[in-house]
Structures are given as structure tokens and as C-alpha cells.
Coordinates of C-alpha atoms in Angstrom, one line a residue:
M15 CA 24.1 -13.1 -47.1
T16 CA 21.7 -14.6 -44.6
M17 CA 18.0 -14.1 -45.4
Q18 CA 16.5 -13.1 -42.1
W19 CA 12.7 -12.8 -41.4
G20 CA 11.1 -10.8 -38.6
C21 CA 11.3 -7.3 -37.2
P22 CA 14.7 -5.9 -36.4
W23 CA 13.5 -2.8 -34.7
H24 CA 13.6 -2.9 -30.9
G25 CA 14.0 -0.5 -28.0
R26 CA 12.2 2.0 -25.8
V27 CA 9.1 3.6 -27.1
Q28 CA 8.2 7.0 -25.7
G29 CA 6.3 10.0 -27.1
G30 CA 5.6 8.0 -30.3
Q31 CA 9.3 7.5 -31.0
L32 CA 11.3 4.3 -30.9
T33 CA 14.9 4.7 -29.7
L34 CA 17.1 2.1 -31.3
P35 CA 20.3 0.6 -29.8
N36 CA 22.5 3.0 -31.9
G37 CA 20.6 6.0 -30.5
Q38 CA 18.7 6.8 -33.7
Q39 CA 14.9 7.4 -33.4
M40 CA 12.0 6.5 -35.6
A41 CA 8.3 7.0 -35.4
W42 CA 6.6 4.0 -33.8
P43 CA 3.1 3.3 -32.6
Q44 CA 2.8 3.3 -28.9
P45 CA 0.1 1.3 -27.0
A46 CA -2.4 3.3 -25.1
G47 CA -3.5 2.4 -21.6
D48 CA -6.5 3.1 -19.5
T49 CA -4.3 3.6 -16.4
P50 CA -0.6 4.5 -16.1
D51 CA 0.5 1.0 -15.3
D52 CA -1.4 -0.4 -18.3
A53 CA 0.5 1.9 -20.6
G54 CA 3.7 0.2 -19.6
F55 CA 2.3 -3.4 -19.8
T56 CA 4.7 -5.9 -21.4
L57 CA 4.7 -9.7 -22.0
L58 CA 7.5 -12.0 -23.1
V59 CA 6.8 -14.1 -26.1
K60 CA 9.1 -17.1 -26.6
M61 CA 7.8 -19.9 -28.8
P62 CA 9.2 -23.4 -28.5
G63 CA 11.2 -24.8 -31.4
V64 CA 12.4 -21.4 -32.6
P65 CA 16.2 -21.7 -33.4
P66 CA 18.6 -19.0 -32.1
V67 CA 19.4 -16.2 -34.5
E68 CA 22.7 -16.7 -36.4
R69 CA 24.5 -13.7 -38.0
T70 CA 28.0 -13.6 -39.5
P71 CA 30.4 -11.0 -38.0
D72 CA 30.0 -8.7 -41.0
E73 CA 26.2 -9.0 -40.7
Q74 CA 26.4 -8.2 -37.0
M75 CA 28.5 -5.1 -37.7
A76 CA 26.0 -3.9 -40.3
D77 CA 23.1 -4.6 -37.9
T78 CA 24.8 -2.6 -35.1
A79 CA 25.4 0.3 -37.4
A80 CA 21.8 0.3 -38.6
G81 CA 20.4 -0.1 -35.1
M82 CA 18.9 -3.5 -35.9
Q83 CA 18.5 -6.5 -33.7
W84 CA 17.3 -10.0 -34.8
L85 CA 15.8 -11.8 -31.8
D86 CA 14.3 -15.2 -31.2
S87 CA 11.8 -13.7 -28.7
A88 CA 9.4 -10.8 -28.8
I89 CA 7.5 -8.3 -26.6
I90 CA 3.8 -7.8 -26.5
A91 CA 3.2 -4.2 -25.3
G92 CA -0.1 -2.8 -23.9
A93 CA -2.7 -4.3 -21.6
G94 CA -5.5 -4.4 -24.1
K95 CA -8.8 -2.8 -24.6
Q96 CA -10.9 -2.3 -21.5
E97 CA -14.5 -3.6 -21.5
F98 CA -17.0 -1.1 -22.7
K99 CA -14.2 1.4 -23.6
D100 CA -12.2 2.2 -26.7
T101 CA -9.0 2.9 -24.7
G102 CA -6.2 0.3 -24.4
T103 CA -4.3 -1.3 -27.2
T104 CA -1.9 -4.2 -27.6
H105 CA 1.0 -4.2 -30.0
L106 CA 3.4 -6.8 -31.4
H107 CA 6.3 -5.2 -33.4
G108 CA 4.3 -2.0 -33.6
K109 CA 1.1 -3.7 -35.0
N110 CA -2.2 -3.8 -33.1
I111 CA -3.0 -7.4 -32.4
N112 CA -6.5 -6.7 -30.9
S113 CA -5.8 -7.4 -27.2
G114 CA -4.2 -10.8 -27.8
W115 CA -1.3 -13.0 -26.9
I116 CA 0.4 -15.9 -28.8
Y117 CA -0.3 -19.5 -27.9
A118 CA 1.9 -22.4 -29.1
A119 CA -0.3 -25.5 -29.5
P120 CA 1.1 -29.0 -29.0
D121 CA 1.0 -29.7 -32.8
G122 CA 3.3 -26.7 -33.5
S123 CA 0.6 -24.3 -34.7
R124 CA 0.4 -20.8 -33.4
W125 CA -2.8 -19.0 -32.3
L126 CA -3.7 -15.5 -31.4
V127 CA -5.7 -15.6 -28.1
N128 CA -7.9 -12.5 -27.8
G129 CA -8.3 -12.3 -24.0
L130 CA -6.3 -9.4 -22.6
G131 CA -7.9 -6.3 -21.2
R132 CA -10.1 -5.6 -18.2
R133 CA -13.5 -7.1 -17.4
K134 CA -16.0 -5.8 -14.9
M135 CA -17.4 -8.3 -12.4
L136 CA -21.1 -8.2 -11.3
T137 CA -20.7 -11.1 -8.9
E138 CA -17.7 -12.7 -7.2
A139 CA -17.6 -15.4 -9.9
V140 CA -15.1 -14.9 -12.8
S141 CA -16.0 -15.7 -16.4
R142 CA -13.9 -15.3 -19.6
T143 CA -14.5 -16.0 -23.2
L144 CA -11.3 -16.5 -25.3
T145 CA -11.2 -16.4 -29.1
F146 CA -8.4 -18.4 -30.8
R147 CA -7.4 -17.3 -34.3
R148 CA -4.7 -19.0 -36.4
F149 CA -1.6 -16.9 -36.4
G150 CA 1.6 -16.7 -38.5
V151 CA 0.2 -18.4 -41.6
L152 CA 0.1 -16.5 -44.9
G153 CA -2.8 -16.6 -47.2
G154 CA -6.5 -17.5 -46.7
K155 CA -8.9 -16.6 -43.9
S156 CA -7.7 -17.5 -40.3
K157 CA -9.6 -20.3 -38.5
S158 CA -11.3 -19.1 -35.4
Y159 CA -12.6 -20.9 -32.3
S160 CA -14.1 -19.6 -29.0
K161 CA -13.9 -21.1 -25.6
S162 CA -15.6 -19.9 -22.4
V163 CA -14.3 -20.6 -18.9
S164 CA -15.6 -19.7 -15.4
I165 CA -14.9 -20.2 -11.7
S166 CA -17.2 -19.7 -8.8
G167 CA -16.6 -17.1 -6.1
A168 CA -16.2 -19.9 -3.5
A169 CA -13.6 -21.7 -5.6
A170 CA -11.8 -18.4 -6.2
D171 CA -11.8 -17.6 -2.5
Q172 CA -13.6 -14.3 -3.1
A173 CA -16.1 -12.6 -0.7
N174 CA -19.7 -12.3 -1.8
W175 CA -20.2 -9.4 -4.1
S176 CA -22.9 -7.8 -6.2
G177 CA -22.0 -4.9 -8.4
L178 CA -25.5 -4.4 -9.7
Y179 CA -26.1 -1.3 -7.6
V180 CA -22.6 0.1 -7.2
T181 CA -22.4 3.6 -8.5
D182 CA -18.8 4.5 -7.5
P183 CA -16.4 3.4 -10.2
Q184 CA -13.6 3.2 -7.7
R185 CA -15.5 0.3 -6.0
F186 CA -16.2 -1.8 -9.0
R187 CA -14.5 -5.2 -9.1
Y188 CA -12.5 -6.2 -12.2
N189 CA -10.4 -9.1 -13.5
Q190 CA -7.5 -8.5 -15.8
V191 CA -4.8 -10.6 -17.4
Q192 CA -1.5 -9.6 -15.6
D193 CA 1.1 -11.9 -17.1
V194 CA 1.3 -14.7 -19.7
S195 CA 3.9 -17.5 -19.9
P196 CA 6.4 -17.2 -22.7
P197 CA 4.7 -19.9 -24.8
G198 CA 1.2 -18.5 -24.0
D199 CA -0.2 -21.7 -22.4
R200 CA -0.9 -20.0 -19.0
A201 CA -2.1 -16.6 -17.9
V202 CA -2.5 -14.9 -14.5
L203 CA -5.7 -13.0 -13.9
M204 CA -5.8 -10.4 -11.1
I205 CA -9.0 -9.6 -9.3
Y206 CA -9.1 -6.0 -7.9
T207 CA -11.0 -2.8 -7.4
A208 CA -10.0 0.4 -9.1
R209 CA -9.5 1.9 -5.6
E210 CA -7.0 -0.7 -4.6
K211 CA -5.3 -2.0 -7.7
D212 CA -2.1 -2.2 -5.7
R213 CA -3.7 -4.5 -3.1
P214 CA -5.5 -7.1 -5.2
L215 CA -8.4 -9.3 -4.0
G216 CA -6.9 -12.4 -5.6
F217 CA -5.2 -14.2 -8.5
L218 CA -6.3 -16.9 -10.8
L219 CA -4.4 -19.2 -13.2
L220 CA -5.8 -19.7 -16.6
T221 CA -4.4 -22.8 -18.3
I222 CA -4.7 -23.7 -22.0
T223 CA -4.0 -27.2 -23.3
G224 CA -4.6 -28.9 -26.6
T225 CA -5.2 -27.6 -30.1
P226 CA -8.1 -25.3 -31.0
G227 CA -10.6 -27.2 -33.1
V228 CA -9.2 -30.5 -31.9
D229 CA -8.9 -31.0 -28.2
L230 CA -8.8 -27.5 -26.7
V231 CA -9.3 -27.2 -22.9
V232 CA -9.2 -24.0 -20.9
T233 CA -9.5 -24.0 -17.1
L234 CA -9.4 -21.4 -14.2
S235 CA -8.0 -22.2 -10.8
K236 CA -7.2 -20.2 -7.7
L237 CA -3.7 -19.0 -6.9
Y238 CA -4.4 -16.6 -4.1
G239 CA -7.6 -15.3 -2.5
E240 CA -9.1 -13.6 0.5
T241 CA -7.4 -16.0 2.8
E242 CA -3.9 -15.1 1.8
R243 CA -4.8 -11.4 1.4
N244 CA -5.7 -11.1 5.1
E245 CA -2.8 -12.9 6.8
R246 CA -1.5 -10.8 9.7
T247 CA -0.2 -11.1 13.3
I248 CA -0.3 -8.6 16.1
D249 CA 1.5 -8.8 19.4
N250 CA 0.9 -5.8 21.5
A251 CA 2.9 -4.9 24.6
P252 CA 0.9 -5.7 27.8
S253 CA -1.0 -2.7 29.1
A254 CA -3.1 -2.3 32.2
S255 CA -5.7 0.1 33.6
Y256 CA -5.2 1.6 37.0
R257 CA -7.3 3.9 39.2
A258 CA -5.8 6.7 41.3
V259 CA -7.4 6.6 44.8
A260 CA -6.7 8.3 48.1
S261 CA -8.0 7.5 51.6
Y262 CA -9.7 10.4 53.5
S263 CA -11.1 11.5 56.8
E264 CA -14.0 13.9 57.3
E265 CA -15.2 16.4 59.9
D266 CA -18.0 18.8 60.1
R267 CA -17.1 22.2 58.6
I268 CA -19.0 23.8 61.5
P269 CA -18.6 21.5 64.5
G270 CA -21.9 19.9 65.4
Q271 CA -23.6 21.0 62.2
P272 CA -23.2 18.3 59.6
E273 CA -25.9 19.8 57.4
N274 CA -23.6 22.8 56.8
G275 CA -20.9 20.7 55.0
K276 CA -17.8 18.8 55.5
I277 CA -14.0 19.1 55.4
R278 CA -12.3 16.1 53.8
T279 CA -8.6 15.5 54.4
Y280 CA -6.7 13.1 52.1
G281 CA -3.9 10.7 52.5
A282 CA -1.4 9.9 49.8
V283 CA -2.6 8.9 46.3
Q284 CA -2.0 5.3 45.3
W285 CA -2.7 3.3 42.2
I286 CA -4.9 0.2 42.2
P287 CA -6.2 -2.0 39.4
S288 CA -9.2 -0.2 37.9
S289 CA -11.2 -3.5 38.0
Q290 CA -11.3 -3.3 41.8
G291 CA -13.5 -0.3 41.8
T292 CA -13.2 2.4 44.5
P293 CA -12.8 0.9 48.0
D294 CA -14.8 2.1 50.9
G295 CA -13.2 5.1 52.7
M296 CA -11.3 6.2 49.5
E297 CA -12.0 8.6 46.7
S298 CA -11.2 8.0 43.0
F299 CA -9.3 10.6 40.9
G300 CA -9.6 8.9 37.5
V301 CA -8.2 6.0 35.5
E302 CA -4.9 5.9 33.6
M303 CA -3.3 3.3 31.3
A304 CA 0.2 2.0 31.7
C305 CA 2.2 0.2 29.0
T306 CA 6.0 -0.5 28.8
G307 CA 7.4 -3.0 26.3
T308 CA 7.5 -3.7 22.6
S309 CA 4.6 -4.1 20.3
T310 CA 4.9 -5.8 16.9
S311 CA 2.6 -6.3 14.0
S312 CA 3.0 -7.8 10.6
A313 CA 0.9 -8.4 7.5
S314 CA 1.6 -9.8 4.1
W315 CA -0.4 -10.1 1.0
P316 CA 0.2 -11.0 -2.7
I317 CA 0.4 -8.0 -5.0
A318 CA 1.4 -9.7 -8.2
V319 CA 2.2 -13.1 -9.8
W320 CA 4.7 -13.2 -12.7
F321 CA 6.2 -15.7 -15.0
D322 CA 10.0 -15.9 -15.1
D323 CA 12.0 -16.6 -18.2
L324 CA 11.5 -20.3 -17.8
G325 CA 7.7 -20.0 -17.4
E326 CA 7.7 -20.7 -13.7
L327 CA 5.3 -18.8 -11.5
L328 CA 6.9 -16.1 -9.4
P329 CA 4.6 -14.7 -6.6
V330 CA 5.2 -11.2 -5.4
F331 CA 4.3 -10.3 -1.8
A332 CA 4.1 -7.0 0.1
R333 CA 5.1 -7.3 3.7
L334 CA 4.5 -4.7 6.4
Q335 CA 6.4 -5.0 9.7
K336 CA 5.9 -2.6 12.6
N337 CA 7.9 -2.5 15.7
S338 CA 7.1 -0.1 18.5
A339 CA 9.0 0.4 21.8
M340 CA 6.7 2.0 24.3
D341 CA 7.3 3.5 27.7
Y342 CA 4.1 4.8 29.2
P343 CA 4.6 4.5 33.0
L344 CA 1.9 5.5 35.4
P345 CA 2.0 9.2 36.1
S346 CA 2.8 10.7 39.5
F347 CA -0.3 12.1 41.2
S348 CA -0.4 14.3 44.3
L349 CA -3.0 16.1 46.3
S350 CA -2.6 19.2 48.5
G351 CA -5.3 20.9 50.5
Q352 CA -8.8 19.8 51.4
L353 CA -12.2 19.3 49.9
V354 CA -14.6 21.8 51.6
T355 CA -18.3 21.6 51.0
G356 CA -21.2 23.7 52.3
A357 CA -24.9 23.0 52.7
Y358 CA -26.4 20.7 50.1
F359 CA -22.9 19.5 49.2
Q360 CA -22.0 22.8 47.5
V361 CA -18.2 22.7 46.8
I362 CA -16.5 25.7 48.4
E363 CA -12.9 24.6 47.9
R364 CA -11.2 21.6 46.2
P365 CA -7.7 20.1 46.8
V366 CA -5.0 21.1 44.3
R367 CA -4.4 18.0 42.1
T368 CA -1.2 17.7 40.2
R369 CA -0.5 14.9 37.6
I370 CA 2.9 14.6 35.9
R371 CA 2.8 12.2 32.9
R372 CA 6.0 11.2 31.1
Q373 CA 6.0 9.0 28.0
S374 CA 8.1 8.0 25.0
R375 CA 7.8 5.8 22.0
S376 CA 9.9 4.9 19.0
D377 CA 8.5 3.1 15.9
T378 CA 10.0 1.5 12.9
S379 CA 7.7 0.5 10.0
T380 CA 9.1 -1.4 7.0
L381 CA 7.2 -1.9 3.8
S382 CA 9.0 -4.5 1.7
I383 CA 8.2 -6.1 -1.6
E384 CA 9.6 -9.5 -2.1
A385 CA 9.8 -12.0 -5.0
G386 CA 12.1 -15.0 -5.6
G387 CA 14.4 -14.2 -2.7
R388 CA 14.8 -10.6 -3.7
A389 CA 13.4 -7.6 -1.8
V390 CA 13.2 -3.8 -1.9
E391 CA 11.9 -1.8 1.0
S392 CA 10.8 1.6 2.4
I393 CA 11.5 2.3 6.0
Y394 CA 9.8 4.9 8.2
R395 CA 11.2 5.7 11.6
A396 CA 9.8 8.0 14.2
S397 CA 10.3 8.6 17.9
Y398 CA 9.1 11.1 20.5
S399 CA 9.3 11.9 24.2
L400 CA 6.7 14.0 26.0
D401 CA 6.2 15.4 29.5
I402 CA 2.8 16.8 30.5
E403 CA 2.1 18.4 33.9
T404 CA -1.6 18.8 34.6
R405 CA -2.8 20.9 37.5
W406 CA -6.3 21.5 38.8
D407 CA -6.5 24.4 41.3
E408 CA -8.8 25.1 44.2
S409 CA -11.5 26.3 41.7
N410 CA -11.0 23.3 39.5
V411 CA -9.3 25.4 36.7
R412 CA -7.2 23.1 34.7
T413 CA -3.7 24.2 33.5
E414 CA -1.3 22.0 31.5
T415 CA 2.3 22.6 30.8
A416 CA 3.8 20.4 28.1
S417 CA 7.1 19.9 26.4
G418 CA 8.3 17.3 23.9
S419 CA 10.5 16.5 21.0
A420 CA 10.1 14.2 18.0
Q421 CA 12.2 12.9 15.1
R422 CA 11.0 11.3 11.8
S423 CA 12.7 10.0 8.7
I424 CA 11.8 8.1 5.6
G425 CA 14.0 7.3 2.7
G426 CA 16.7 10.0 2.7
I427 CA 14.6 12.7 4.3
S428 CA 14.4 13.4 8.0
E429 CA 13.2 16.2 10.3
S430 CA 12.9 16.8 14.0
G431 CA 11.0 19.3 16.1
S432 CA 10.1 20.2 19.7
T433 CA 7.4 22.1 21.5
S434 CA 6.5 23.5 24.9
F435 CA 3.4 25.5 25.9
D436 CA 0.9 26.2 28.6
I437 CA -2.9 25.7 28.3
V438 CA -5.3 27.2 30.7
D439 CA -8.7 25.6 31.3
Y440 CA -8.2 23.0 28.6
P441 CA -10.2 22.0 26.6
N442 CA -12.1 25.3 26.5
D443 CA -9.0 27.1 25.3
S444 CA -8.5 25.9 21.7
T445 CA -6.3 28.7 20.6
N446 CA -3.1 26.7 20.8
P447 CA -2.9 24.5 17.6
G448 CA -0.2 22.3 19.2
S449 CA -2.2 21.1 22.1
M450 CA -4.5 18.6 20.4
P451 CA -1.8 16.5 18.7
L452 CA 0.2 16.3 22.0
L453 CA -2.7 15.2 24.1
S454 CA -4.1 12.8 21.5
V455 CA -1.0 10.6 21.8
S456 CA -2.4 7.9 24.1
A457 CA -0.6 5.3 26.3
F458 CA -3.0 2.6 25.3
S459 CA -3.2 2.9 21.5
P460 CA -2.4 -0.6 20.2
L461 CA -0.7 -1.3 16.9
S462 CA -2.7 -2.3 14.0
A463 CA -1.6 -4.5 11.1
D464 CA -3.5 -2.4 8.7
E465 CA -2.1 0.5 6.7
P466 CA -1.1 3.3 6.5
I467 CA 2.4 2.4 7.8
S468 CA 3.3 5.9 8.7
G469 CA 1.6 8.1 11.2
I470 CA 2.1 5.8 14.2
V471 CA 4.1 8.5 15.7
A472 CA 3.7 11.7 13.8
P473 CA 2.5 14.6 16.0
S474 CA 2.0 17.6 13.8
W475 CA 4.1 19.8 16.1
A476 CA 7.2 17.7 15.3
G477 CA 7.7 19.5 12.0
R478 CA 6.4 20.7 8.7
Y479 CA 6.2 17.4 6.7
Y480 CA 4.0 14.4 6.4
F481 CA 5.7 11.1 5.7
F482 CA 4.2 8.0 4.1
S483 CA 5.0 4.9 2.1
V484 CA 3.0 3.5 -0.9
R485 CA 3.2 0.5 -3.1
Q486 CA 3.8 1.8 -6.7
R487 CA 2.6 -0.4 -9.5
W488 CA 4.7 0.9 -12.4
S489 CA 3.5 -1.8 -14.8
N490 CA 2.3 -5.4 -14.7
R491 CA 5.9 -6.7 -14.3
L492 CA 7.4 -3.8 -12.3
T493 CA 6.6 -2.7 -8.7
S494 CA 8.3 -1.0 -5.8
P495 CA 7.7 0.7 -2.4
V496 CA 8.0 4.4 -2.7
S497 CA 8.9 6.8 0.2
V498 CA 6.9 10.0 -0.1
V499 CA 7.2 13.2 1.8
D500 CA 4.5 15.9 1.7
T501 CA 6.3 19.2 2.3
R502 CA 2.9 21.1 2.2
D503 CA 4.3 22.7 -1.0
E504 CA 5.0 19.6 -3.1
F505 CA 5.5 15.9 -3.0
L506 CA 9.0 14.3 -2.9
A507 CA 9.1 10.7 -3.9
Q508 CA 12.0 8.3 -3.9
W509 CA 12.5 4.5 -4.1
S510 CA 15.4 2.3 -3.0
G511 CA 14.8 0.0 -5.9
A512 CA 12.1 -1.9 -7.8
L513 CA 11.3 -5.5 -8.5
A514 CA 10.9 -7.1 -11.9
P515 CA 10.9 -10.9 -12.7
G516 CA 14.3 -12.2 -11.6
E517 CA 16.0 -8.9 -10.9
I518 CA 16.1 -5.7 -8.8
I519 CA 16.0 -2.4 -10.7
S520 CA 18.2 0.4 -9.2
G521 CA 16.5 3.1 -7.1
G522 CA 15.7 6.6 -8.1
E523 CA 13.5 9.6 -7.4
A524 CA 10.8 11.5 -9.2
P525 CA 11.1 15.3 -9.8
P526 CA 9.1 17.3 -7.2
L527 CA 5.4 16.7 -7.8
P528 CA 2.6 19.2 -7.3
R529 CA 0.3 18.6 -4.4
G530 CA -3.2 17.4 -4.8
G531 CA -2.9 13.7 -3.7
Y532 CA 0.1 11.6 -4.5
N533 CA -2.0 8.8 -6.1
S534 CA -3.6 11.3 -8.5
I535 CA -0.3 12.1 -10.0
P536 CA 0.5 9.9 -13.0
L537 CA 3.9 8.3 -12.9
Y538 CA 4.8 5.8 -15.6
G539 CA 7.1 2.9 -15.8
S540 CA 7.8 -0.2 -17.9
H541 CA 10.0 -3.3 -17.9
N542 CA 11.7 -4.9 -20.9
P543 CA 11.3 -8.7 -20.4
I544 CA 14.0 -9.5 -22.9
T545 CA 16.9 -7.2 -21.8
G546 CA 15.8 -6.5 -18.2
E547 CA 15.9 -2.7 -18.7
A548 CA 13.3 -0.7 -16.9
I549 CA 12.0 2.9 -16.8
I550 CA 10.6 4.1 -13.5
G551 CA 9.1 7.4 -12.5
S552 CA 8.6 8.8 -16.0
A553 CA 6.3 11.8 -16.4
E554 CA 5.0 10.4 -19.7
P555 CA 4.0 6.9 -20.9
V556 CA 6.8 4.5 -21.8
S557 CA 6.8 1.1 -23.4
W558 CA 9.1 -1.4 -25.3
T559 CA 9.1 -3.3 -28.5

């Protein structure tokens, strides 16, 4: 019989229970996390020089029956203790290892590096102190060495920052270890705010060389910073501003008595560039914008940096692409009747003015997350068409008649709607709730490369729902775009897939979630770096061992 050392118990840990490969369960310590993604934090440990596990066929059968697995690699679970807090633990084979990871020194020795967990930043500079303790040696007191390392804000490509007087915890800046190479010689640090952990401020690479107590060197260098975070392009369809003008002729209202007012008769309305002003002998009737064409915008930013199984860096980017086909021609504008004034320019009668505006627009917004040539995405589509006829009568009372239709979809959910109504003396009549969204859709609203990605075309009269996409950080090594629909009663969330190092995890959906802010609802996930298994959208914390 082969004498085998190590821990044979592996699988998913949830609710304080470890589920073994044979389906049996056993009580098992589960790492706590300060945030949902920290609860599912995992690291791959694979030390150089460890031979593959060899078991005889009989031993393999016995192992399978008992739910045991002997591996030449391991999982560290849990993001570690957060600064100034007691929450957050890190486990190796169910044992708390005090927020550490394992480093293989060049001389073959193993060291526990206590450096996981979150650190608050009072300036844009990043500083870390690592403690190295001898690991895996029986008997005696472990040797211990400390090493401090720092990088300036300029070298880290971080904007100036002082957190001394910040009172909102959501605005604090932090740095936190996000992934560690399998032999423990490199670690990725993420700089972020609690408000935007899914859109980090930057990433640093911590590199360890040498043997503690002999020739240990620890350095910090920039991977990504503010420069890469703000890369975006915008190409808006050309738009132009035009003025509606009409020539006119005048005569005395009472012949020979110019002081008693005038009668002004108009010619046909024509459009001229607004920059020209109003020519002599013509009257202006307002300025309109016209735009027909396609607008595009794109933005990309790093949201994670992982290590693959071979220890190579694997950057993860979120990309937002918007395409908008717009057709906002100039409206038709007509005049009938005359402008009649009395003494002291008192208006007695105005011409009837009629403006008919027709416009349409269709948008496609794609939020994708990409790494290593793989991608998953959430696509939001929306379109609408709208006709508005505006009429000002002889007394300048304004009446609008509008009709329109719209369609929207995201993920597997879609809806459409239509509207038509009349408004008298707008905007004094605010009794019609559908009027404001219609008239707020403007012909000269350019695209922006900023988020949110939905809402480009989402008039509330189109239907009952609100659509949006979010980046969901399930754990340090598991992320996906999520399509969310707010039905006003609950949230419906689904994802076409998720990315983990070297693989795409199949899609799924969460059970209906109560309203109150999607981001306030804890959803948990975790990735097993040995088997590639993943749990997404769990209502309770999950981890692996």
C-alpha cells in the first residue's frame, strides 16, 4: 500500500459543508469574506518539483468510493483579513493560514507570505509589508522575515488622491491582492474604490525573488493605470443647427396711421444655417437641429488580471461598444394667417404656426468581457419612431399631437410599446405623464462612451420595464456581464456566460430578486482553479477546497 501524505478532501464548500466527489458531505470550515466576491476568492497553489500523484488501480477504486482525491496542487480559499477589521479569512485544506499564500524560494524552501487582504490608501502611493514565515517544516519555531515595498502614485499611473478627509466609505481607495502565480513568486494588486470595485483604478505586479534571510527582493511595478482605464473613442454622426425664417411685407393696419399698428404678411418658411443669424426683411421662428447617420462610441478598460495555469499573466478587459443609427431630419414648418399688431406693438393676432417633426433611432449597446481570445457579452437593443405635430394658434396657445412606438430587448427579455396623445398649452399642462419622455428625446443628443450602456433609447412610455447591463464580479477569478430587467416588481438577471482563467463558464440566471437596487443584492460565485468548475449566482457564499 502506498503511503500518501496530504489532504484527500476536495470539493465545493457551502453552508459549512464540503461536498465530496462521491456526493457525501462533511463539515468543513468555510472562509468568510468582507464582500460577496471575497467569499469566493480562490488561488491555485502548484509548487515546482512536486511529483505527480501515483495510485494503484485498487487504491484509486478505494479512493473513489471514499470520496478521496490525492492532488499535486492545492487551493487557497478566501481573500484574507481586511485592514482594521476582523472579517475575512484564508484557508488551505480547511486550515486558517492567516491571510497568506505559499512562496517557493529558489533554494527549494517554502514560505508562507502574509500579504493577502485589503489595505486602505491615504494617498495615491501604494505600500505593502510582507511577512515571510518558513512553511512545511516540522518541529521548532518558524523563521520569520519582513519586507516592505512601495510605489509612487506617478509610477503607478494613479491620479492625485488624499483620503485624510474622506468620510464616505464608498469613496475610499483600497489595494488588494487579486491573484497569485501558482509558485507564489508574483501577485497582482488591484487598486479600486468600494463604489467601483468592478471598474478598478489600476493594477500592480508584486514580484518576489530570492530566499528570505539570504537575498530576498520584493518589487512593485505598474501593469495598468489611469491611462488604460480611460481609453475611449467617439464618432458622432454629423449634426447641424438651422433657423426657420420667412420673408414678410408690412402695411399699416389703419391706412395712414402707422402708430396704430401693422399687418405683417409672410412668405414661405425656409431653413438657413443658424450661424447666419436672421437676415434683414425676414423673421425667425426658432432653431432646430438635424442629424442623419450613424454614431459610434467605444470604451475599454481592464477589470482584472489573472494568472493562467502556466503562470502567465492574463489581462481581462471590459469593452463597451455603442452603435446608433439616427434619422432626425428637419421638421416641416408652415405659416398661415398674419401678424396683426395695434398701438404700442400690442399683438392682436398671430399667424397659425404648424411644425411636424418626425424622427427615429435604433441603438445597439454591447458590453463584453474578454480575456485570452475568449469573450462573453450582454447586448441591449432599442429602437423607436416618433411623430410630433406642434401647432400654435392665433392666440399663441400651443397644442401638440404625438404618436410613437418603441421596442427594447436585453438578454432573452423584450418588450414593445406605443403611445399617442394630445397636449394643450404645453408645458403648463403636466397632467399627461407620457409627454415629458417623448419630448425629451432630442435630435442632437450625442453618444457618450461612458456608462450606463442602456437608456440610450428608453422612453418610459415604451413599456413597463427598465433594462440595464452590469459587470458582475463573482470572485477574484470569475466575472461576467449580466443582463438585468427591472419589472418594477422584481429584478430578473441572466448571463450568457462567465469568464475564468482559460475557459468560459456556461450561462445561467438568478431566481427573481427583490427590488431595492440590484447592486445591493448579494449574489455569490466561485471558481475552482484545479478542475475549472464554477458556481455563479448563488444566494449564499460558496468556496472550494
